[in-house]
Amino acid sequence: MTNKFYVPGDQRAARVNDLFDTIATRYDLINDLQSFGLHRHWKRRLVRLAAGTDASSTGSGSWPATNPARALDLCCGTGDVAFALAQCGMSVIGLDFSEPMLAVAGQKLKALSAKIEVSGGPPRAVRFLRGDAQHIPFPEASFDLVTISYGLRNLADWEAGLREMRRVLRPGGRVLVLDFGKPDNPLWRAIYFGYLRRFVPLLGRWFCGDADTHGYILESLKGYAAQKGVAAKMRELDFEDVGIVNLMGGIMSINSGRRPA
Ligand SMILES: C[S@@+](CC[C@H](N)C(=O)[O-])C[C@H]1O[C@@H](n2cnc3c(N)ncnc32)[C@H](O)[C@@H]1O
């Protein structure tokens, strides 16, 4: 069966853009429902790793003791990660190509009074920008940190996306990628894929009037290299300290790497 939002080739980005334009106003609600609220926990983990406040390492390399100052959150969507990074004291740009997703992020920003209260430090701004993660509109070495949560899998060419991230990182800067993963355990993988195949599309049907909106997740995951493939590509692209944090047996994962100093 084909999914109208998953079309490999030239039309991939346009269909993904249609998808997120369609679901923008329901995105946060469905995220909470399909993950039982756990996406908040996984994003917090990403942010702790970004800020260097996570006690565990990613399997190789150590995390910096100080906060990165300039962060880029790619495929920022409705802004969860961008806001959380700012709460750690970073100056954050959230970039996304879907105007309706950015509109929701903008409303949330307004509700947060445009500035994020930072405990123990000055408030830093969050700015949202419309743009393509495959062609990041910033010069080389502009950021200390690049994050992308549930975004890499959606890029028409995720390998080129990683190359772009490396380009805009300053030497020594870090990239963190949170996304759906592929568990090694075959039974766990079958249960989890079954959940994505049978239950998650129902949320699309009930809340967006179209099962394909959320059937897309499994289709895109099947076509994605996931945690191991992303780590291998990072090494090939000459990232250092490449690591993987598997969450809940690998159904979600955080890939990390550092541009050599
Ligand atoms: C699943 S949402 C993730 C949103 C948010 N990061 C989160 O974790 O909740 C994926 C986002 O990626 C954006 N996106 C996909 N491809 C993109 C691209 N090439 N350039 C910019 N944004 C893109 C979509 O518009 C959408 O907002």
mmCIF file of C-alpha atoms and ligand atoms in Angstrom:
data_model
loop_
_atom_site.group_PDB
_atom_site.id
_atom_site.type_symbol
_atom_site.label_atom_id
_atom_site.label_comp_id
_atom_site.label_asym_id
_atom_site.label_seq_id
_atom_site.Cartn_x
_atom_site.Cartn_y
_atom_site.Cartn_z
ATOM 1 C CA MET A 1 0.000 0.000 0.000
ATOM 2 C CA THR A 2 1.296 3.467 -0.828
ATOM 3 C CA ASN A 3 1.215 6.465 1.439
ATOM 4 C CA LYS A 4 0.462 9.765 -0.258
ATOM 5 C CA PHE A 5 2.922 11.645 1.973
ATOM 6 C CA TYR A 6 5.829 9.251 1.463
ATOM 7 C CA VAL A 7 7.003 9.613 -2.105
ATOM 8 C CA PRO A 8 10.715 8.925 -2.600
ATOM 9 C CA GLY A 9 12.394 11.075 -5.259
ATOM 10 C CA ASP A 10 11.850 14.633 -6.469
ATOM 11 C CA GLN A 11 8.464 15.021 -4.789
ATOM 12 C CA ARG A 12 9.574 13.885 -1.337
ATOM 13 C CA ALA A 13 10.116 17.320 0.245
ATOM 14 C CA ALA A 14 6.930 18.798 -1.248
ATOM 15 C CA ARG A 15 4.793 15.926 0.116
ATOM 16 C CA VAL A 16 6.428 16.192 3.550
ATOM 17 C CA ASN A 17 5.714 19.911 3.513
ATOM 18 C CA ASP A 18 2.044 19.173 2.639
ATOM 19 C CA LEU A 19 1.894 16.678 5.494
ATOM 20 C CA PHE A 20 3.067 19.094 8.177
ATOM 21 C CA ASP A 21 0.979 21.955 6.792
ATOM 22 C CA THR A 22 -2.032 19.639 7.127
ATOM 23 C CA ILE A 23 -1.417 18.412 10.686
ATOM 24 C CA ALA A 24 0.159 21.528 12.261
ATOM 25 C CA THR A 25 -2.725 22.497 14.533
ATOM 26 C CA ARG A 26 -3.103 18.904 15.824
ATOM 27 C CA TYR A 27 0.598 18.082 15.947
ATOM 28 C CA ASP A 28 1.242 18.638 19.660
ATOM 29 C CA LEU A 29 -1.922 16.842 20.733
ATOM 30 C CA ILE A 30 -1.240 13.755 18.612
ATOM 31 C CA ASN A 31 2.384 13.675 19.759
ATOM 32 C CA ASP A 32 1.183 13.424 23.345
ATOM 33 C CA LEU A 33 -1.378 10.751 22.505
ATOM 34 C CA GLN A 34 0.769 8.513 20.315
ATOM 35 C CA SER A 35 3.735 8.550 22.708
ATOM 36 C CA PHE A 36 1.665 8.634 25.952
ATOM 37 C CA GLY A 37 3.482 11.900 26.691
ATOM 38 C CA LEU A 38 6.883 10.228 26.502
ATOM 39 C CA HIS A 39 8.166 12.457 23.688
ATOM 40 C CA ARG A 40 8.516 15.192 26.320
ATOM 41 C CA HIS A 41 10.830 12.953 28.333
ATOM 42 C CA TRP A 42 12.893 12.027 25.242
ATOM 43 C CA LYS A 43 13.234 15.684 24.241
ATOM 44 C CA ARG A 44 14.330 16.592 27.769
ATOM 45 C CA ARG A 45 17.018 13.911 27.481
ATOM 46 C CA LEU A 46 18.209 15.458 24.209
ATOM 47 C CA VAL A 47 18.354 18.878 25.834
ATOM 48 C CA ARG A 48 20.292 17.583 28.857
ATOM 49 C CA LEU A 49 22.810 16.003 26.501
ATOM 50 C CA ALA A 50 23.019 19.278 24.570
ATOM 51 C CA ALA A 51 23.574 21.314 27.709
ATOM 52 C CA GLY A 52 26.145 18.886 29.088
ATOM 53 C CA THR A 53 24.011 18.150 32.146
ATOM 54 C CA ASP A 54 23.283 14.480 31.421
ATOM 55 C CA ALA A 55 25.067 12.197 33.846
ATOM 56 C CA SER A 56 25.508 9.383 31.324
ATOM 57 C CA SER A 57 27.617 9.670 28.201
ATOM 58 C CA THR A 58 26.521 8.630 24.700
ATOM 59 C CA GLY A 59 28.851 5.694 24.657
ATOM 60 C CA SER A 60 31.947 7.475 23.501
ATOM 61 C CA GLY A 61 33.507 10.803 24.306
ATOM 62 C CA SER A 62 32.635 13.205 27.087
ATOM 63 C CA TRP A 63 30.248 16.113 27.105
ATOM 64 C CA PRO A 64 31.333 19.723 27.515
ATOM 65 C CA ALA A 65 30.992 21.188 30.993
ATOM 66 C CA THR A 66 29.758 24.529 29.691
ATOM 67 C CA ASN A 67 26.592 25.348 27.773
ATOM 68 C CA PRO A 68 26.884 25.998 24.084
ATOM 69 C CA ALA A 69 25.828 29.612 23.419
ATOM 70 C CA ARG A 70 24.459 29.535 19.851
ATOM 71 C CA ALA A 71 22.108 26.719 18.909
ATOM 72 C CA LEU A 72 20.246 25.844 15.741
ATOM 73 C CA ASP A 73 17.207 23.582 16.070
ATOM 74 C CA LEU A 74 16.448 22.200 12.624
ATOM 75 C CA CYS A 75 12.965 21.002 11.648
ATOM 76 C CA CYS A 76 11.871 22.772 14.831
ATOM 77 C CA GLY A 77 8.154 22.281 14.183
ATOM 78 C CA THR A 78 6.108 23.756 17.019
ATOM 79 C CA GLY A 79 9.247 24.628 18.965
ATOM 80 C CA ASP A 80 9.478 22.216 21.940
ATOM 81 C CA VAL A 81 13.233 21.671 21.692
ATOM 82 C CA ALA A 82 14.014 25.284 20.787
ATOM 83 C CA PHE A 83 12.206 26.531 23.909
ATOM 84 C CA ALA A 84 13.902 23.979 26.137
ATOM 85 C CA LEU A 85 17.372 24.867 24.815
ATOM 86 C CA ALA A 86 16.646 28.531 25.474
ATOM 87 C CA GLN A 87 15.630 27.656 29.015
ATOM 88 C CA CYS A 88 19.167 26.327 29.432
ATOM 89 C CA GLY A 89 20.484 29.789 28.535
ATOM 90 C CA MET A 90 21.214 29.298 24.847
ATOM 91 C CA SER A 91 20.414 31.685 22.059
ATOM 92 C CA VAL A 92 18.338 29.572 19.678
ATOM 93 C CA ILE A 93 17.200 29.708 16.092
ATOM 94 C CA GLY A 94 14.440 27.290 15.152
ATOM 95 C CA LEU A 95 14.278 26.556 11.437
ATOM 96 C CA ASP A 96 11.431 24.815 9.607
ATOM 97 C CA PHE A 97 9.903 24.935 6.130
ATOM 98 C CA SER A 98 6.261 24.602 7.191
ATOM 99 C CA GLU A 99 4.583 27.950 7.786
ATOM 100 C CA PRO A 100 1.656 26.465 9.756
ATOM 101 C CA MET A 101 4.072 24.605 12.088
ATOM 102 C CA LEU A 102 6.021 27.845 12.597
ATOM 103 C CA ALA A 103 2.752 29.688 13.246
ATOM 104 C CA VAL A 104 2.028 27.328 16.164
ATOM 105 C CA ALA A 105 5.595 27.837 17.434
ATOM 106 C CA GLY A 106 5.061 31.612 17.178
ATOM 107 C CA GLN A 107 1.864 31.419 19.237
ATOM 108 C CA LYS A 108 3.674 29.421 21.909
ATOM 109 C CA LEU A 109 6.500 31.949 21.908
ATOM 110 C CA LYS A 110 4.025 34.777 22.428
ATOM 111 C CA ALA A 111 2.478 32.881 25.308
ATOM 112 C CA LEU A 112 5.937 32.618 26.827
ATOM 113 C CA SER A 113 6.151 36.441 26.588
ATOM 114 C CA ALA A 114 8.747 36.296 23.798
ATOM 115 C CA LYS A 115 11.517 35.685 26.314
ATOM 116 C CA ILE A 116 12.363 32.537 28.157
ATOM 117 C CA GLU A 117 12.955 32.823 31.858
ATOM 118 C CA VAL A 118 16.375 31.438 32.544
ATOM 119 C CA SER A 119 17.189 30.271 36.013
ATOM 120 C CA GLY A 120 20.436 31.835 37.163
ATOM 121 C CA GLY A 121 21.231 33.707 33.946
ATOM 122 C CA PRO A 122 20.015 36.377 31.566
ATOM 123 C CA PRO A 123 17.052 35.561 29.308
ATOM 124 C CA ARG A 124 18.040 34.570 25.811
ATOM 125 C CA ALA A 125 15.914 34.926 22.711
ATOM 126 C CA VAL A 126 14.355 32.250 20.560
ATOM 127 C CA ARG A 127 13.854 33.160 16.924
ATOM 128 C CA PHE A 128 11.940 31.123 14.368
ATOM 129 C CA LEU A 129 12.854 31.171 10.730
ATOM 130 C CA ARG A 130 11.342 29.624 7.615
ATOM 131 C CA GLY A 131 13.937 27.698 5.657
ATOM 132 C CA ASP A 132 15.105 24.387 4.270
ATOM 133 C CA ALA A 133 17.225 22.143 6.468
ATOM 134 C CA GLN A 134 18.893 20.804 3.326
ATOM 135 C CA HIS A 135 20.122 24.322 2.477
ATOM 136 C CA ILE A 136 20.705 26.008 5.821
ATOM 137 C CA PRO A 137 20.707 29.790 5.323
ATOM 138 C CA PHE A 138 23.762 30.447 7.519
ATOM 139 C CA PRO A 139 27.482 30.584 6.802
ATOM 140 C CA GLU A 140 29.934 27.906 7.822
ATOM 141 C CA ALA A 141 30.747 27.541 11.539
ATOM 142 C CA SER A 142 27.794 29.666 12.758
ATOM 143 C CA PHE A 143 26.669 27.436 15.667
ATOM 144 C CA ASP A 144 28.021 25.655 18.742
ATOM 145 C CA LEU A 145 25.180 23.150 18.629
ATOM 146 C CA VAL A 146 22.794 21.778 16.009
ATOM 147 C CA THR A 147 19.790 19.704 17.106
ATOM 148 C CA ILE A 148 17.183 17.971 14.987
ATOM 149 C CA SER A 149 14.358 16.092 16.620
ATOM 150 C CA TYR A 150 12.060 13.901 14.525
ATOM 151 C CA GLY A 151 13.370 15.754 11.482
ATOM 152 C CA LEU A 152 16.276 13.863 9.892
ATOM 153 C CA ARG A 153 14.029 10.942 8.828
ATOM 154 C CA ASN A 154 11.856 13.430 6.942
ATOM 155 C CA LEU A 155 14.564 14.940 4.782
ATOM 156 C CA ALA A 156 14.583 14.000 1.118
ATOM 157 C CA ASP A 157 18.318 13.332 1.466
ATOM 158 C CA TRP A 158 19.212 12.823 5.146
ATOM 159 C CA GLU A 159 22.886 12.205 4.355
ATOM 160 C CA ALA A 160 23.153 15.587 2.628
ATOM 161 C CA GLY A 161 21.297 17.002 5.644
ATOM 162 C CA LEU A 162 24.014 15.701 7.985
ATOM 163 C CA ARG A 163 26.660 17.275 5.749
ATOM 164 C CA GLU A 164 24.849 20.630 5.981
ATOM 165 C CA MET A 165 24.719 20.357 9.778
ATOM 166 C CA ARG A 166 28.429 19.711 9.906
ATOM 167 C CA ARG A 167 29.061 22.743 7.703
ATOM 168 C CA VAL A 168 27.253 25.194 10.009
ATOM 169 C CA LEU A 169 28.834 23.774 13.190
ATOM 170 C CA ARG A 170 31.910 25.523 14.503
ATOM 171 C CA PRO A 171 34.939 23.251 14.945
ATOM 172 C CA GLY A 172 34.320 21.380 18.198
ATOM 173 C CA GLY A 173 30.553 21.968 17.959
ATOM 174 C CA ARG A 174 28.045 19.147 18.437
ATOM 175 C CA VAL A 175 25.126 17.694 16.564
ATOM 176 C CA LEU A 176 22.319 15.749 18.267
ATOM 177 C CA VAL A 177 19.666 13.810 16.357
ATOM 178 C CA LEU A 178 16.544 12.476 18.096
ATOM 179 C CA ASP A 179 14.281 10.231 16.045
ATOM 180 C CA PHE A 180 12.342 7.001 15.836
ATOM 181 C CA GLY A 181 14.736 4.060 15.934
ATOM 182 C CA LYS A 182 14.879 0.427 14.909
ATOM 183 C CA PRO A 183 15.261 -1.916 17.902
ATOM 184 C CA ASP A 184 17.678 -4.844 17.530
ATOM 185 C CA ASN A 185 15.390 -7.248 19.381
ATOM 186 C CA PRO A 186 13.121 -8.771 16.687
ATOM 187 C CA LEU A 187 10.166 -9.336 19.009
ATOM 188 C CA TRP A 188 10.285 -5.795 20.409
ATOM 189 C CA ARG A 189 10.660 -4.427 16.874
ATOM 190 C CA ALA A 190 7.628 -6.411 15.661
ATOM 191 C CA ILE A 191 5.469 -5.153 18.574
ATOM 192 C CA TYR A 192 6.559 -1.572 18.005
ATOM 193 C CA PHE A 193 6.118 -1.695 14.206
ATOM 194 C CA GLY A 194 2.708 -3.287 14.798
ATOM 195 C CA TYR A 195 1.768 -0.346 17.019
ATOM 196 C CA LEU A 196 2.913 2.145 14.341
ATOM 197 C CA ARG A 197 1.068 0.185 11.643
ATOM 198 C CA ARG A 198 -2.241 -0.452 13.414
ATOM 199 C CA PHE A 199 -2.842 2.188 16.084
ATOM 200 C CA VAL A 200 -0.979 5.369 15.084
ATOM 201 C CA PRO A 201 -2.768 5.781 11.694
ATOM 202 C CA LEU A 202 -6.076 5.744 13.603
ATOM 203 C CA LEU A 203 -4.989 8.939 15.353
ATOM 204 C CA GLY A 204 -4.448 10.473 11.915
ATOM 205 C CA ARG A 205 -7.934 9.383 10.849
ATOM 206 C CA TRP A 206 -9.636 10.582 14.040
ATOM 207 C CA PHE A 207 -7.880 13.924 14.451
ATOM 208 C CA CYS A 208 -6.793 14.892 10.907
ATOM 209 C CA GLY A 209 -9.381 13.046 8.828
ATOM 210 C CA ASP A 210 -6.676 11.008 7.042
ATOM 211 C CA ALA A 211 -4.905 7.841 8.252
ATOM 212 C CA ASP A 212 -2.010 8.521 5.851
ATOM 213 C CA THR A 213 -0.877 11.522 7.921
ATOM 214 C CA HIS A 214 0.301 9.178 10.661
ATOM 215 C CA GLY A 215 0.739 6.009 8.611
ATOM 216 C CA TYR A 216 3.595 8.100 7.205
ATOM 217 C CA ILE A 217 5.687 7.511 10.337
ATOM 218 C CA LEU A 218 6.204 3.804 9.703
ATOM 219 C CA GLU A 219 6.694 4.268 5.951
ATOM 220 C CA SER A 220 9.358 6.915 6.483
ATOM 221 C CA LEU A 221 11.026 4.859 9.212
ATOM 222 C CA LYS A 222 11.305 1.838 6.917
ATOM 223 C CA GLY A 223 13.150 4.012 4.395
ATOM 224 C CA TYR A 224 15.458 5.496 7.034
ATOM 225 C CA ALA A 225 18.810 4.169 8.197
ATOM 226 C CA ALA A 226 17.945 4.849 11.886
ATOM 227 C CA GLN A 227 20.450 4.937 14.755
ATOM 228 C CA LYS A 228 23.097 2.559 13.418
ATOM 229 C CA GLY A 229 23.046 3.900 9.866
ATOM 230 C CA VAL A 230 23.164 7.497 11.077
ATOM 231 C CA ALA A 231 26.150 6.736 13.336
ATOM 232 C CA ALA A 232 27.970 5.043 10.435
ATOM 233 C CA LYS A 233 27.299 8.038 8.193
ATOM 234 C CA MET A 234 28.518 10.442 10.894
ATOM 235 C CA ARG A 235 31.811 8.552 11.084
ATOM 236 C CA GLU A 236 32.099 8.603 7.303
ATOM 237 C CA LEU A 237 31.555 12.379 7.355
ATOM 238 C CA ASP A 238 34.403 12.706 9.835
ATOM 239 C CA PHE A 239 32.393 13.528 12.940
ATOM 240 C CA GLU A 240 34.201 12.656 16.185
ATOM 241 C CA ASP A 241 32.835 11.212 19.444
ATOM 242 C CA VAL A 242 30.044 9.533 17.534
ATOM 243 C CA GLY A 243 27.599 7.953 19.953
ATOM 244 C CA ILE A 244 24.107 6.486 20.250
ATOM 245 C CA VAL A 245 21.696 6.649 23.180
ATOM 246 C CA ASN A 246 18.970 4.051 22.768
ATOM 247 C CA LEU A 247 15.697 4.897 24.484
ATOM 248 C CA MET A 248 13.168 2.226 25.480
ATOM 249 C CA GLY A 249 15.105 -0.599 23.866
ATOM 250 C CA GLY A 250 15.862 1.398 20.728
ATOM 251 C CA ILE A 251 12.353 2.445 19.651
ATOM 252 C CA MET A 252 13.737 5.980 19.919
ATOM 253 C CA SER A 253 17.355 7.039 19.780
ATOM 254 C CA ILE A 254 19.669 10.002 20.052
ATOM 255 C CA ASN A 255 22.672 10.120 17.734
ATOM 256 C CA SER A 256 25.492 12.471 18.592
ATOM 257 C CA GLY A 257 28.713 13.641 17.012
ATOM 258 C CA ARG A 258 31.212 16.458 17.126
ATOM 259 C CA ARG A 259 32.865 18.418 14.343
ATOM 260 C CA PRO A 260 36.619 17.993 14.878
ATOM 261 C CA ALA A 261 38.206 20.996 16.597
HETATM 262 C C1 LIG B 1 7.910 15.451 13.057
HETATM 263 S S1 LIG B 1 8.104 17.181 12.970
HETATM 264 C C2 LIG B 1 9.240 17.487 14.297
HETATM 265 C C3 LIG B 1 8.982 18.815 14.990
HETATM 266 C C4 LIG B 1 9.785 19.046 16.252
HETATM 267 N N1 LIG B 1 11.203 19.059 15.985
HETATM 268 C C5 LIG B 1 9.464 18.019 17.304
HETATM 269 O O1 LIG B 1 10.353 17.253 17.684
HETATM 270 O O2 LIG B 1 8.327 17.979 17.782
HETATM 271 C C6 LIG B 1 9.127 17.368 11.558
HETATM 272 C C7 LIG B 1 9.306 18.811 11.131
HETATM 273 O O3 LIG B 1 10.319 18.858 10.117
HETATM 274 C C8 LIG B 1 9.972 19.853 9.176
HETATM 275 N N2 LIG B 1 10.736 19.572 7.952
HETATM 276 C C9 LIG B 1 10.760 18.445 7.230
HETATM 277 N N3 LIG B 1 11.634 18.560 6.204
HETATM 278 C C10 LIG B 1 12.179 19.794 6.304
HETATM 279 C C11 LIG B 1 13.153 20.502 5.551
HETATM 280 N N4 LIG B 1 13.734 19.973 4.476
HETATM 281 N N5 LIG B 1 13.493 21.743 5.944
HETATM 282 C C12 LIG B 1 12.903 22.306 7.029
HETATM 283 N N6 LIG B 1 11.962 21.694 7.772
HETATM 284 C C13 LIG B 1 11.608 20.450 7.417
HETATM 285 C C14 LIG B 1 8.463 19.718 9.058
HETATM 286 O O4 LIG B 1 7.868 20.869 8.540
HETATM 287 C C15 LIG B 1 8.066 19.450 10.508
HETATM 288 O O5 LIG B 1 7.758 20.631 11.195
#
